């Protein structure tokens, strides 16, 4: 049973009770606090640097769909934070200077350390949308990160955009725009981003392209099943780069299902809705047609 406050019984309140005064900044990192209208919870906006959030924000930062740093698992992140070797995401990219310390850590042999450091070096070459997703801005998932980086193709432009400009982005409403603006308003977040770039994190700069000009603009795809030549995430990225929206579920609004081996229930539903279906060879042909591979 979930408890619920039904009413306030004022005559039961102690005579010396005082009003609760909420802090204006985070008591841990000093970042601004955010409260969305209609919500009771108050949240810190210093996700990249707040010590209270550090372990979880780092786990998100290095995850496969974000910076994709292989070998930096949850337990190792916890050890690195507990030993104060990593205090912000920037410190991850200086771990090569602490190789001897890493070798002395639990379950970290020569091969494990070399693999980790190589993965960190590889992760420096990323994609703009992955970088923005990795920052952990509230309610900015993969799709929203891609929409933001398609509309604002330069980091400086995105960081400087006001809420009116942000809501011009597809699927970005006033609340998400507020989250984005407050995140970039925090000096510590901006300094961390600056540090990541100074550490060598880069991505290919692309010329601005209207999503209306992309060949699959306005089309919704769903990818399911096992693929042999590409992972599902790779196919999703390539379809999205061509302007398609990639959904996780099949509906009457789905324009095409990409069905690999053992496609399962999504294939069955697509068949029942008469949604066009292509296999792996079909999606490769589609991507090749538009120069995506």
Coordinates of C-alpha atoms in Angstrom, one line a residue, residues 24-264:
X24 CA 18.3 27.8 -2.5
X25 CA 21.4 25.8 -3.5
X26 CA 22.5 22.2 -3.2
X27 CA 24.1 21.7 0.3
X28 CA 26.7 19.3 -1.3
X29 CA 27.9 21.1 -4.4
X30 CA 26.4 24.5 -4.3
X31 CA 24.5 24.2 -7.6
X32 CA 21.1 25.7 -8.1
X33 CA 18.1 23.6 -7.1
X34 CA 15.2 23.0 -9.5
X35 CA 11.5 22.4 -8.7
X36 CA 9.2 21.8 -11.6
X37 CA 5.7 23.4 -11.1
X38 CA 3.3 20.8 -9.7
X39 CA 6.1 18.5 -8.4
X40 CA 7.0 18.3 -4.7
X41 CA 10.6 17.1 -5.2
X42 CA 13.5 19.6 -5.4
X43 CA 16.5 18.5 -7.5
X44 CA 20.2 19.6 -7.7
X45 CA 21.2 20.7 -11.2
X46 CA 24.9 19.9 -10.7
X47 CA 24.7 16.3 -12.0
X48 CA 28.3 16.2 -13.4
X49 CA 29.9 17.5 -10.2
X50 CA 27.7 16.9 -7.3
X51 CA 29.3 14.4 -4.9
X52 CA 25.9 13.1 -3.8
X53 CA 25.2 12.0 -7.4
X54 CA 28.7 11.3 -8.6
X55 CA 28.7 7.5 -8.7
X56 CA 25.4 7.2 -10.6
X57 CA 26.2 10.1 -13.0
X58 CA 29.6 8.5 -13.8
X59 CA 27.9 5.1 -14.4
X60 CA 25.6 6.8 -16.9
X61 CA 28.5 8.8 -18.5
X62 CA 30.5 5.7 -19.3
X63 CA 27.5 3.5 -20.4
X64 CA 27.3 1.9 -23.8
X65 CA 24.9 4.4 -25.3
X66 CA 26.8 7.3 -23.9
X67 CA 30.6 7.5 -23.9
X68 CA 30.8 3.7 -24.2
X69 CA 33.9 3.1 -22.1
X70 CA 34.4 -0.7 -21.9
X71 CA 36.0 -2.0 -18.7
X72 CA 34.7 0.8 -16.5
X73 CA 32.0 -1.1 -14.7
X74 CA 29.9 -0.2 -11.7
X75 CA 32.2 -1.7 -9.1
X76 CA 35.3 -0.1 -10.5
X77 CA 33.6 3.3 -10.6
X78 CA 32.6 2.9 -7.0
X79 CA 36.3 2.1 -6.1
X80 CA 37.6 5.0 -8.0
X81 CA 35.2 7.4 -6.3
X82 CA 35.7 6.0 -2.9
X83 CA 39.5 6.4 -3.3
X84 CA 39.0 9.9 -4.6
X85 CA 40.7 9.1 -7.9
X86 CA 37.8 10.3 -9.9
X87 CA 35.8 13.4 -8.7
X88 CA 34.4 14.5 -12.1
X89 CA 34.1 12.8 -15.5
X90 CA 37.2 14.7 -16.6
X91 CA 39.3 12.6 -14.2
X92 CA 38.4 9.5 -16.2
X93 CA 40.5 10.8 -19.0
X94 CA 43.6 11.3 -16.8
X95 CA 43.6 7.8 -15.4
X96 CA 46.5 6.9 -17.7
X97 CA 48.6 9.0 -15.3
X98 CA 47.6 6.7 -12.5
X99 CA 48.4 3.4 -14.0
X100 CA 50.3 2.1 -11.0
X101 CA 47.4 3.0 -8.7
X102 CA 45.0 1.1 -11.0
X103 CA 47.3 -1.9 -11.0
X104 CA 47.1 -2.0 -7.2
X105 CA 43.3 -2.1 -7.2
X106 CA 41.2 -5.2 -6.6
X107 CA 40.8 -7.4 -9.7
X108 CA 42.9 -5.0 -11.9
X109 CA 45.7 -6.9 -13.6
X110 CA 48.0 -5.7 -16.3
X111 CA 45.7 -6.7 -19.2
X112 CA 42.6 -5.2 -17.5
X113 CA 44.3 -1.9 -17.0
X114 CA 45.7 -1.8 -20.5
X115 CA 42.3 -2.6 -21.9
X116 CA 40.6 0.0 -19.8
X117 CA 43.1 2.8 -20.8
X118 CA 42.8 1.8 -24.4
X119 CA 39.0 2.0 -24.2
X120 CA 39.2 5.4 -22.5
X121 CA 41.4 6.7 -25.3
X122 CA 39.0 5.3 -28.0
X123 CA 36.1 7.0 -26.2
X124 CA 37.6 10.4 -26.8
X125 CA 36.4 10.2 -30.4
X126 CA 32.6 10.2 -29.9
X127 CA 29.5 11.7 -31.5
X128 CA 27.9 15.0 -30.5
X129 CA 24.6 13.4 -29.6
X130 CA 26.3 10.7 -27.5
X131 CA 28.2 13.4 -25.6
X132 CA 25.1 15.4 -24.8
X133 CA 23.3 12.2 -23.7
X134 CA 26.3 11.3 -21.5
X135 CA 26.0 14.5 -19.6
X136 CA 22.9 13.2 -17.8
X137 CA 20.7 16.2 -18.3
X138 CA 17.3 15.4 -16.8
X139 CA 14.8 14.0 -19.3
X140 CA 17.3 14.3 -22.1
X141 CA 17.4 10.7 -23.4
X142 CA 18.9 9.4 -26.6
X143 CA 16.2 10.7 -28.9
X144 CA 16.1 14.2 -27.3
X145 CA 20.0 14.4 -27.4
X146 CA 19.9 13.6 -31.1
X147 CA 17.2 16.1 -31.7
X148 CA 19.1 18.8 -29.9
X149 CA 22.3 18.1 -31.7
X150 CA 20.6 18.0 -35.1
X151 CA 19.1 21.4 -34.5
X152 CA 22.1 22.9 -32.7
X153 CA 25.1 21.5 -34.5
X154 CA 27.6 23.4 -32.4
X155 CA 28.1 22.9 -28.7
X156 CA 28.5 26.6 -28.0
X157 CA 25.1 27.3 -29.7
X158 CA 23.4 24.7 -27.7
X159 CA 24.9 25.9 -24.4
X160 CA 23.9 29.5 -25.2
X161 CA 20.3 28.7 -26.4
X162 CA 17.5 30.2 -24.3
X163 CA 14.3 28.4 -23.5
X164 CA 12.5 30.0 -26.4
X165 CA 15.1 28.6 -28.8
X166 CA 15.1 25.2 -27.2
X167 CA 11.4 24.6 -27.5
X168 CA 11.8 25.1 -31.3
X169 CA 13.5 21.6 -31.3
X170 CA 11.3 18.7 -32.1
X171 CA 10.0 16.9 -29.0
X172 CA 11.5 19.5 -26.7
X173 CA 8.8 21.1 -24.5
X174 CA 9.0 23.9 -21.9
X175 CA 9.9 21.5 -19.1
X176 CA 12.8 19.8 -20.9
X177 CA 13.9 23.2 -22.2
X178 CA 14.0 24.4 -18.5
X179 CA 16.1 21.3 -17.5
X180 CA 18.6 22.0 -20.4
X181 CA 18.9 25.7 -19.7
X182 CA 19.4 25.2 -15.9
X183 CA 22.0 22.5 -16.5
X184 CA 24.1 24.7 -18.7
X185 CA 23.6 27.7 -16.4
X186 CA 25.7 26.0 -13.7
X187 CA 29.3 27.1 -13.7
X188 CA 30.6 23.8 -12.5
X189 CA 28.8 21.9 -15.3
X190 CA 30.3 24.3 -17.9
X191 CA 33.8 24.0 -16.4
X192 CA 33.5 20.2 -16.5
X193 CA 32.5 20.3 -20.2
X194 CA 35.4 22.6 -20.9
X195 CA 37.7 20.1 -19.1
X196 CA 36.4 17.2 -21.1
X197 CA 37.1 19.0 -24.3
X198 CA 40.6 20.0 -23.1
X199 CA 41.2 16.3 -22.2
X200 CA 40.7 15.4 -25.9
X201 CA 37.0 14.5 -26.3
X202 CA 36.1 15.4 -29.9
X203 CA 33.4 14.6 -32.4
X204 CA 33.0 15.2 -36.1
X205 CA 31.5 18.7 -36.8
X206 CA 28.6 18.6 -39.1
X207 CA 27.0 21.3 -41.2
X208 CA 23.5 22.3 -40.2
X209 CA 20.9 20.2 -42.0
X210 CA 17.1 20.7 -41.8
X211 CA 15.5 17.5 -40.8
X212 CA 12.9 18.1 -43.5
X213 CA 15.7 17.7 -46.0
X214 CA 16.8 14.2 -44.8
X215 CA 15.6 11.3 -46.9
X216 CA 13.7 9.5 -44.1
X217 CA 12.3 12.6 -42.4
X218 CA 8.8 11.9 -41.1
X219 CA 9.1 8.2 -41.1
X220 CA 9.0 6.0 -38.0
X221 CA 11.0 2.8 -37.8
X222 CA 11.2 0.0 -35.3
X223 CA 14.2 -2.3 -35.1
X224 CA 13.9 -5.8 -33.5
X225 CA 15.5 -9.2 -33.6
X226 CA 19.2 -10.2 -34.0
X227 CA 21.3 -8.7 -36.7
X228 CA 24.6 -10.1 -38.0
X229 CA 26.4 -7.3 -39.7
X230 CA 25.4 -4.4 -37.4
X231 CA 24.1 -4.2 -33.9
X232 CA 20.5 -2.8 -33.4
X233 CA 21.9 0.4 -31.9
X234 CA 24.1 0.9 -35.0
X235 CA 21.1 0.5 -37.3
X236 CA 19.1 2.9 -35.1
X237 CA 21.8 5.5 -35.3
X238 CA 22.1 5.2 -39.0
X239 CA 18.3 5.5 -39.5
X240 CA 18.1 8.5 -37.2
X241 CA 21.0 10.1 -39.1
X242 CA 18.8 9.9 -42.2
X243 CA 16.0 11.7 -40.4
X244 CA 13.9 8.8 -39.2
X245 CA 12.3 8.5 -35.8
X246 CA 13.1 5.1 -34.2
X247 CA 10.5 3.9 -31.8
X248 CA 10.7 1.0 -29.3
X249 CA 7.2 -0.2 -30.1
X250 CA 5.1 -1.1 -33.1
X251 CA 1.9 0.9 -33.7
X252 CA -0.4 1.8 -36.6
X253 CA 1.8 4.9 -37.1
X254 CA 4.9 2.7 -37.7
X255 CA 6.1 3.1 -41.3
X256 CA 8.5 0.1 -41.3
X257 CA 9.7 -2.7 -39.1
X258 CA 13.3 -3.9 -39.4
X259 CA 13.1 -7.5 -38.4
X260 CA 16.2 -9.6 -37.7
X261 CA 16.3 -13.2 -36.5
X262 CA 14.0 -14.2 -33.7
X263 CA 12.0 -10.9 -34.1
X264 CA 9.2 -12.1 -31.8

